[in-house]
Coordinates of C-alpha atoms (C1' of nucleotides) in Angstrom, one line a residue:
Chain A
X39 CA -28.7 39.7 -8.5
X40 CA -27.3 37.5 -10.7
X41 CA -24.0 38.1 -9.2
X42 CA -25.3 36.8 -6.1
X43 CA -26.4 33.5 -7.1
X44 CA -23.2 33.1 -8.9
X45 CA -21.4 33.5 -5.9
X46 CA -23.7 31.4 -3.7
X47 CA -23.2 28.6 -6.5
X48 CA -19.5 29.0 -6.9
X49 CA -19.7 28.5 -2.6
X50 CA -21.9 25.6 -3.2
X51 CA -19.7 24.1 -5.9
X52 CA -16.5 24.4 -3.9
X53 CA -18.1 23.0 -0.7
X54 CA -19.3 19.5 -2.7
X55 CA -15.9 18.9 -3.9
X56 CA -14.0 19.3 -0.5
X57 CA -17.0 16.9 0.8
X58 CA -16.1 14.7 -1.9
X59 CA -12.8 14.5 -1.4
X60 CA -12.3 14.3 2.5
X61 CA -14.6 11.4 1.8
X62 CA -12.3 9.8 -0.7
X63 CA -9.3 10.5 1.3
X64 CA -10.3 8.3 4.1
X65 CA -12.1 5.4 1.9
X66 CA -8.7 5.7 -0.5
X67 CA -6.4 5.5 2.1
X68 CA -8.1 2.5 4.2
X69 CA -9.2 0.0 1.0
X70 CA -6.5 1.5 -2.0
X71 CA -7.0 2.6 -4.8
X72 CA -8.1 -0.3 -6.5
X73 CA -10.0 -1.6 -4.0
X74 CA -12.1 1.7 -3.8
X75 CA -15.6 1.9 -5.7
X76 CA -16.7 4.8 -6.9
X77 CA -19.8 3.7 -5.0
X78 CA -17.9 3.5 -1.7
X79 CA -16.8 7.4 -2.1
X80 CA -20.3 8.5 -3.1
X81 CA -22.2 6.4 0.1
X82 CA -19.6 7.8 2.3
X83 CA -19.6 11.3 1.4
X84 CA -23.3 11.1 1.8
X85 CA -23.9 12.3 -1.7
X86 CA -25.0 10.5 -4.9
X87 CA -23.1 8.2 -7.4
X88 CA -24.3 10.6 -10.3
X89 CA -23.2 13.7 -8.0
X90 CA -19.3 12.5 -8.0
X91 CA -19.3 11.8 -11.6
X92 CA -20.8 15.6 -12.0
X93 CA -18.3 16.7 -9.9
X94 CA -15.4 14.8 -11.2
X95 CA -14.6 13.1 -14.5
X96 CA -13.2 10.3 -12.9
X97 CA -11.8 8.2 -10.3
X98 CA -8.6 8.3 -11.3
X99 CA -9.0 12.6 -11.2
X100 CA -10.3 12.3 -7.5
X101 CA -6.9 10.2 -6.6
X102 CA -5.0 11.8 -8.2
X103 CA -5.7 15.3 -7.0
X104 CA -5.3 14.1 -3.4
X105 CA -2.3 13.0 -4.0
X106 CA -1.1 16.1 -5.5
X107 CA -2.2 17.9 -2.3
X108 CA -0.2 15.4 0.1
X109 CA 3.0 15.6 -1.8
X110 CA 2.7 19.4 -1.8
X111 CA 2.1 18.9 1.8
X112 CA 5.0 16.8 2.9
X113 CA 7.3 19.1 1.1
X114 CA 5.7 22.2 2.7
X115 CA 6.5 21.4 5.8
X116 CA 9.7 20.8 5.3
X117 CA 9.9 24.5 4.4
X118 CA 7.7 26.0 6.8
X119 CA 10.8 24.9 9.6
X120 CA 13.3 26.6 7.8
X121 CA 10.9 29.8 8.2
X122 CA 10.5 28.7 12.3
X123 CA 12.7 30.9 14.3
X124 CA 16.1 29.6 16.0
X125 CA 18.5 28.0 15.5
X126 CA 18.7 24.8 12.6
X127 CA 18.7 22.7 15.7
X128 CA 15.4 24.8 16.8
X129 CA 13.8 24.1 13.4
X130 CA 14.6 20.7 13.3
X131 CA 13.1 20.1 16.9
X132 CA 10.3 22.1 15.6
X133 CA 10.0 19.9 12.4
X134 CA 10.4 16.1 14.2
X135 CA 7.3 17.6 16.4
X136 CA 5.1 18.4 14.0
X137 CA 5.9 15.2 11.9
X138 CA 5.4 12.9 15.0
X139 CA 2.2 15.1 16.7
X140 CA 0.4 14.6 12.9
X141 CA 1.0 10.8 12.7
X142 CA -2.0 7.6 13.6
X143 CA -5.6 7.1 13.3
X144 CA -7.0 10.1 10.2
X145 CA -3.9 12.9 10.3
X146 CA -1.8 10.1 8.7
X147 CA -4.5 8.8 5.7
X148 CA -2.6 11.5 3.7
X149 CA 0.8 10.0 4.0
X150 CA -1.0 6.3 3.5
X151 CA -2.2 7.8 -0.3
X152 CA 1.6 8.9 -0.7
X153 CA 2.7 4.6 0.1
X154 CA 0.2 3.7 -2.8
X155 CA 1.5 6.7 -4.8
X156 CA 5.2 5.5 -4.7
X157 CA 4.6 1.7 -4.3
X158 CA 1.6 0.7 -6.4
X159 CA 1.6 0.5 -10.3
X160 CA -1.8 0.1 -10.6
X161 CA -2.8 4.3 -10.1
X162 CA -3.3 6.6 -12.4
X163 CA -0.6 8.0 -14.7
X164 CA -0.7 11.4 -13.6
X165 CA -0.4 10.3 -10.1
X166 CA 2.5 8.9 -11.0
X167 CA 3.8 11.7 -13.1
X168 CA 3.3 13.6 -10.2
X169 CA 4.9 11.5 -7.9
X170 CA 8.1 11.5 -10.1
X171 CA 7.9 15.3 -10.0
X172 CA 7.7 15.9 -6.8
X173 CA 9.6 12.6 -5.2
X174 CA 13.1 14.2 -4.2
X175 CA 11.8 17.6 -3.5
X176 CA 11.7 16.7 0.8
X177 CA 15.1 15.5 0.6
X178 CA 16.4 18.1 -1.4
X179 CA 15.0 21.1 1.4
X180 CA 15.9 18.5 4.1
X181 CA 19.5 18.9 3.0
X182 CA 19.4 22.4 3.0
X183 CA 18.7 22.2 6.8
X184 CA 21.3 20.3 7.1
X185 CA 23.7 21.8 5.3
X186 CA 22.4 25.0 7.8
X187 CA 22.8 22.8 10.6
X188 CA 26.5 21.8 10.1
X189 CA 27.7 25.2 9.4
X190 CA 26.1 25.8 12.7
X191 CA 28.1 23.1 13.9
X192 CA 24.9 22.1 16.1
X193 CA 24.8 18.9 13.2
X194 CA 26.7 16.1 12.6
X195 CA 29.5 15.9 9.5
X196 CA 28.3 13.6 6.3
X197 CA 27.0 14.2 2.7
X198 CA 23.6 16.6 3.8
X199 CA 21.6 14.7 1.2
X200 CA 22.1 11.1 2.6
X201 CA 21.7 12.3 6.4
X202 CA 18.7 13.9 5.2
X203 CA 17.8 10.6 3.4
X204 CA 18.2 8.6 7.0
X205 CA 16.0 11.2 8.5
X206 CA 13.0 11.7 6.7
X207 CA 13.0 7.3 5.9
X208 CA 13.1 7.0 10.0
X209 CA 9.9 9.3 10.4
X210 CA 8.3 7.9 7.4
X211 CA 8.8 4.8 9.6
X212 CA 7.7 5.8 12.5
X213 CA 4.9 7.3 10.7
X214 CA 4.0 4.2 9.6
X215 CA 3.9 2.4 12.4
X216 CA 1.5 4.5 14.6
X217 CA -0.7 3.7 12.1
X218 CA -0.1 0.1 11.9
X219 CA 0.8 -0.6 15.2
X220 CA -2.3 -1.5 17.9
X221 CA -1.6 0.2 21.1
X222 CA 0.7 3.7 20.4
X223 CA 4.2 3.8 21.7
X224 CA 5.7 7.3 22.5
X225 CA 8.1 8.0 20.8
X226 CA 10.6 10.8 22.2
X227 CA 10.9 13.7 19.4
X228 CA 14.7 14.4 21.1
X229 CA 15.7 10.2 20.3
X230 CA 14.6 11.3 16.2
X231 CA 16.6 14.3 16.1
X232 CA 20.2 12.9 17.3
X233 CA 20.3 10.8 14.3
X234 CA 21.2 14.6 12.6
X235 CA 22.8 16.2 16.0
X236 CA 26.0 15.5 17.4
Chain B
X21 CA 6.9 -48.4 -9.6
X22 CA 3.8 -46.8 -7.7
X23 CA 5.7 -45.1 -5.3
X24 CA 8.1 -43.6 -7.7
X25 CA 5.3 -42.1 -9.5
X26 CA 4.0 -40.5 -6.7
X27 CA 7.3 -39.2 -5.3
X28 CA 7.7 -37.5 -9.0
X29 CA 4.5 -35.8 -8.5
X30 CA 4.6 -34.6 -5.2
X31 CA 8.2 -33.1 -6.3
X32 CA 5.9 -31.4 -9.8
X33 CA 3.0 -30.2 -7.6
X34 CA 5.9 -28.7 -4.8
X35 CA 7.5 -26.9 -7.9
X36 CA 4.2 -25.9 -9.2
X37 CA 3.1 -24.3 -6.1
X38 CA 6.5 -22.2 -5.8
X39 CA 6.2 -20.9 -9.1
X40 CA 3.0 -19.4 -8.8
X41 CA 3.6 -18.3 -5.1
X42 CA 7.0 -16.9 -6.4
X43 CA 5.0 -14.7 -9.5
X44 CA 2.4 -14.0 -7.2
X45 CA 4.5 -12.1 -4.6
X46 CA 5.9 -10.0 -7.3
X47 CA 2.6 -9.3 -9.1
X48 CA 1.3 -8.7 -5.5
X49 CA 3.7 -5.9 -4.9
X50 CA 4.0 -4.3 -7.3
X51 CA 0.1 -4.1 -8.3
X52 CA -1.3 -4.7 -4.6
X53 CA -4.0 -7.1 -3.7
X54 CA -6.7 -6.0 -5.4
X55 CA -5.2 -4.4 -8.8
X56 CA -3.9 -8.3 -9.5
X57 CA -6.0 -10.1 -11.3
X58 CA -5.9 -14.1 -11.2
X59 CA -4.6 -13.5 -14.9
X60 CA -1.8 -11.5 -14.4
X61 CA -0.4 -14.4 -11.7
X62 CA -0.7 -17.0 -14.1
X63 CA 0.2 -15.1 -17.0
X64 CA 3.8 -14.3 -15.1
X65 CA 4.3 -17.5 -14.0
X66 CA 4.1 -19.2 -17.3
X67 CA 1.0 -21.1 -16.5
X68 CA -2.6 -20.7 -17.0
X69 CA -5.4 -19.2 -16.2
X70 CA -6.7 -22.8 -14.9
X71 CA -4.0 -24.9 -13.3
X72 CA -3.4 -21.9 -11.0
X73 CA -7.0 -22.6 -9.4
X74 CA -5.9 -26.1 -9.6
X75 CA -3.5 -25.8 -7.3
X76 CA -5.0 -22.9 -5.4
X77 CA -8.5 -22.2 -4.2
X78 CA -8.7 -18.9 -5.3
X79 CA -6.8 -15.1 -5.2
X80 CA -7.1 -14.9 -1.6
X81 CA -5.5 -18.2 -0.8
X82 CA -2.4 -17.6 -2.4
X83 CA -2.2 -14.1 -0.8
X84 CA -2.5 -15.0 2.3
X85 CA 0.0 -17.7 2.3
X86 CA 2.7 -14.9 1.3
X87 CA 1.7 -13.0 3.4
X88 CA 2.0 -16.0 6.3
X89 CA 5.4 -16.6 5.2
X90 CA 6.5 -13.1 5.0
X91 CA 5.5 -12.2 8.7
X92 CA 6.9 -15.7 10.0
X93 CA 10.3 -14.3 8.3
X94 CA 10.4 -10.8 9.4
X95 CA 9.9 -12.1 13.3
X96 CA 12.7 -15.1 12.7
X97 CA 15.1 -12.7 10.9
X98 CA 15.4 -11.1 15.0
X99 CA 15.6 -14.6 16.4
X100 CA 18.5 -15.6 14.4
X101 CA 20.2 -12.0 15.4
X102 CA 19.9 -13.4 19.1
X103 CA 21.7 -16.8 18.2
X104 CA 24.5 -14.4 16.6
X105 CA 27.8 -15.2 18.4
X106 CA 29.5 -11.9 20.3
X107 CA 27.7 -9.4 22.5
X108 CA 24.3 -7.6 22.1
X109 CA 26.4 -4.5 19.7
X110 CA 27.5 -7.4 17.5
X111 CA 24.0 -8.8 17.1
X112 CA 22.8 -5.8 16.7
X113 CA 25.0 -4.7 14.2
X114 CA 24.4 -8.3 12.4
X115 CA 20.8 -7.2 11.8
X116 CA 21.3 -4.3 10.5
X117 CA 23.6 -5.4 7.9
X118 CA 21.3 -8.2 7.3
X119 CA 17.9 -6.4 7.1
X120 CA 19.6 -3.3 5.1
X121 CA 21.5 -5.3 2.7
X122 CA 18.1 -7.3 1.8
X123 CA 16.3 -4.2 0.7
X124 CA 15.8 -2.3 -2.9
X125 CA 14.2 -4.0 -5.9
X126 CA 12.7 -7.6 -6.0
X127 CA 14.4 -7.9 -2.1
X128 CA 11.6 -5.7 -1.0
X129 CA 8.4 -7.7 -2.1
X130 CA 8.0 -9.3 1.3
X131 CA 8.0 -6.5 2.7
X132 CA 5.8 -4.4 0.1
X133 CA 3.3 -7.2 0.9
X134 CA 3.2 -6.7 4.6
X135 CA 2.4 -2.7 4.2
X136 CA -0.4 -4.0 2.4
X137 CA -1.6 -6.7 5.1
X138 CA -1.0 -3.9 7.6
X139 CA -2.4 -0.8 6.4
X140 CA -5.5 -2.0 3.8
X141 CA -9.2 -3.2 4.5
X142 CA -9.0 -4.7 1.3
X143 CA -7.2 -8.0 1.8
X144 CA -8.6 -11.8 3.3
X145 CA -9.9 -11.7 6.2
X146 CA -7.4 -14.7 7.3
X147 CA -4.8 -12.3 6.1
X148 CA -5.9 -9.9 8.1
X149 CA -6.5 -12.8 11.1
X150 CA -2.1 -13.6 10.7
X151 CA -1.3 -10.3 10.8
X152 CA -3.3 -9.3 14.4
X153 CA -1.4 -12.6 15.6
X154 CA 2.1 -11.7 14.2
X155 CA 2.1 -8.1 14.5
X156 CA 3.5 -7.8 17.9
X157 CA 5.8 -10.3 17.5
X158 CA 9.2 -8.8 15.7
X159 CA 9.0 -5.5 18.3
X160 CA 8.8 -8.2 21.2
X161 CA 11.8 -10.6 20.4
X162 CA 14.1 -7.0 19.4
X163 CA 13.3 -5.9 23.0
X164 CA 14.5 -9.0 24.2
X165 CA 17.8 -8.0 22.6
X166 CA 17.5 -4.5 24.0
X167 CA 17.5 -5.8 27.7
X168 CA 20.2 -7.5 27.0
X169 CA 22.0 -5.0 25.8
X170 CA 21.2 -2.8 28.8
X171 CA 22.9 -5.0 31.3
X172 CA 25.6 -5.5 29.2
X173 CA 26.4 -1.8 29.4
X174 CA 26.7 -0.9 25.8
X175 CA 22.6 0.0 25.4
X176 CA 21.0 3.6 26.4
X177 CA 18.5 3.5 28.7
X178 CA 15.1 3.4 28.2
X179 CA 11.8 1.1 27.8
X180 CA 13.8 -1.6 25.8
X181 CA 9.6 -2.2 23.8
X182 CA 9.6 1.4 23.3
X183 CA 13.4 1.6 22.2
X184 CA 12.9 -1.4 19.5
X185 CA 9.4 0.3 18.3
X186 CA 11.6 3.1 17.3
X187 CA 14.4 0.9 15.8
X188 CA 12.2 -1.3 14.1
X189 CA 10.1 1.7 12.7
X190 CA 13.1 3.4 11.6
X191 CA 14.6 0.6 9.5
X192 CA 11.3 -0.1 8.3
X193 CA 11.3 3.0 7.1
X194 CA 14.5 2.5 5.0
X195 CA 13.2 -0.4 3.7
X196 CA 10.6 1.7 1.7
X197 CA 12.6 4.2 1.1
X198 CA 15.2 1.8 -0.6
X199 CA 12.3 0.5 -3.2
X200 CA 10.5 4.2 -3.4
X201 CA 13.1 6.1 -3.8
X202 CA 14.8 6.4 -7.9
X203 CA 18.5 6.4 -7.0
X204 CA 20.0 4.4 -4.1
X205 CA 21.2 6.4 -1.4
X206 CA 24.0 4.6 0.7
X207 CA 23.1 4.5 4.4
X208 CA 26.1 3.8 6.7
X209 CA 24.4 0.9 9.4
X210 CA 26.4 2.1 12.1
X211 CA 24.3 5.6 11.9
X212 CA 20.7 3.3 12.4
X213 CA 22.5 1.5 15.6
X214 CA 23.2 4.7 17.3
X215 CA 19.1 4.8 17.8
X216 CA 20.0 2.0 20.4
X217 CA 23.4 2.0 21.5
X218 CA 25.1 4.2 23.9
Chain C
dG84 C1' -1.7 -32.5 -15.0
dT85 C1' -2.7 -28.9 -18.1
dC86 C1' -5.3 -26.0 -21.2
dT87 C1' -9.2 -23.2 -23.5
dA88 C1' -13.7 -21.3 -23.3
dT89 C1' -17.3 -19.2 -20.8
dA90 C1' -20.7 -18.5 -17.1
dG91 C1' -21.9 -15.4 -13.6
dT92 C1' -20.9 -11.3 -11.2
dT93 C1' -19.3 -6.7 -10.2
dC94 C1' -18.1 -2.1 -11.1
dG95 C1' -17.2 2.4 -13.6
dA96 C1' -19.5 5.6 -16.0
dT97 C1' -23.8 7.7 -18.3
dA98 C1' -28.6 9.0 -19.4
dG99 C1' -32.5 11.1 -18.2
dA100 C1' -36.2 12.5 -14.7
dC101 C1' -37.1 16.0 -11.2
Chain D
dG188 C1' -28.0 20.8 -8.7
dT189 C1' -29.3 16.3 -7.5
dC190 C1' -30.9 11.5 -7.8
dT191 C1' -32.2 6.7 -9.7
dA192 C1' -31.9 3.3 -13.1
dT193 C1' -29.1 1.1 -16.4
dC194 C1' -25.5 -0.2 -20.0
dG195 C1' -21.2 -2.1 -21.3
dA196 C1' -16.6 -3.7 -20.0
dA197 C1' -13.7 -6.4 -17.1
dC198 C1' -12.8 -9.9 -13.9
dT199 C1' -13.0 -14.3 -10.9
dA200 C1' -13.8 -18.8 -10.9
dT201 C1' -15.5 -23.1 -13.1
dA202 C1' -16.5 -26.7 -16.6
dG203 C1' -15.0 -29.8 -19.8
dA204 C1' -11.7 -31.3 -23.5
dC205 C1' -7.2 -33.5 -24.1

DNA sequence: GTCTATAGTTCGATAGAC
DNA sequence: GTCTATCGAACTATAGAC
């Protein structure tokens, strides 16, 4: 019995948090971090001011455990292509898709927290600690595809870091711009991925 | 005698103005619109708290005239690339140079500033008002420079709006990268102008 | 023209009822 | 577990002296 109702609260527990922060993803990513109140998070995840701050200790705690999931994220994928099947070329197609398919409107509010994370001082210090642990790590399995790539001789010849360092700038870029930009352009996947191919 | 005075204070105020417009756009960047406080412009400029609202009306004044200026130069930067002598390639691979060369560190402010105009709620409303009216404008003047490069031959073919969106994202994208990222990682301009070229 | 002091407001966080 | 009411700190903008 008592078991149960541990269970059921433990369920509970864990389903206010998520609420709480898919709330404070979106509100984060469209006013900053500054210009979020606590207030804003609480109205828009339908729940009481008192509730967050039962929840969570802090503002600064809500930040900066979303940003710890969307730098996990960004390197993740990176290594979920070099598990895709094919060739380096294959993986990279496979990669560029993903990337470009996930970007505008809410898929991109994640990489929006990362901008504040890298650009802003005025976040939390753990953010930032986490941002200068975890800052190179998409590069650095980038370049491994790379390196893959030009034994394959499917990629073109250059230092696998820097190429990887052009790449993965350009679809932050164009990341960014679906976002920002009014109207959508399409953008063709194959025009991203011969900035690595030969 | 009069008019002297009132030359020398014209030429104070004009100084004035600059240096708090100058220690705003880096206090702007680096802490975003919101994090600054009034205090932290005036205390970076050397001035205080007071003759700053003397000068300006408030936070969001100031602001948005950086942020004016910043968009106005981000769309001229493309129409000086079209006065370039040579053909559309050697204009194209003036701009490059040009916008590369003008990023990392305190070169990036302008830029920092327009993420923030573009992406957060949390800014003046008349900043938000310049951006809708400039935001179209850079991608508009670089396809000009994209048709031109078409029927000169040395362009690939394509949507030259669509073609600069991607070009424009891309070295946007290596803007931020250039101020996010800890070390500085070369990037060879003539890699960026294969997005366009044939 | 320039500064210091402060009024008025807003927001993060907590206490306590249910 | 959830909510409402409230405190104390911090900030913008202004008033008034020099």
């Amino acid at each position: 019995m008592a078991e149960k109702r541990n269970e059921r609260n433990d369920k509970l527990r864990e389903e206010r948090r998520e609420q709480i922060l898919e709330a404070a993803l979106e509100v984060f990513a469209r006013k900053g971090f500054v210009g979020t109140k606590a207030s804003d998070i609480s109205k828009y995840s339908g729940l009481s001011h008192g509730l967050t701050y039962h929840y969570f200790e802090s503002k600064d705690e809500i930040f900066t455990e979303l940003v710890e999931r969307a730098l996990k994220s960004a390197a993740a994928v990176i290594d979920y292509a070099l598990l895709q099947p094919g060739t380096s070329a294959d993986q990279l197609t496979w990669l560029t898709g993903i990337i470009l398919s996930h970007t505008g409107g809410s898929s991109s509010y994640p990489f929006l927290l990362m901008v504040q994370a890298f650009t802003m001082e005025s976040i939390p210090p753990k953010a930032k600690e986490l941002v200068a642990e975890y800052e190179g790590l998409p590069r650095i399995r980038m370049a491994e595809l790379v390196r893959k790539g030009q034994e394959e001789g499917s990629f073109r010849e250059g230092d696998p870091e820097q190429l990887a360092y052009v790449y993965l700038s350009a679809i932050q870029g164009l990341s960014f711009s679906s976002f920002a930009a009014g109207r959508s352009f399409p953008v063709d996947p194959a025009h991203v991925n011969q900035l690595l191919l030969n």
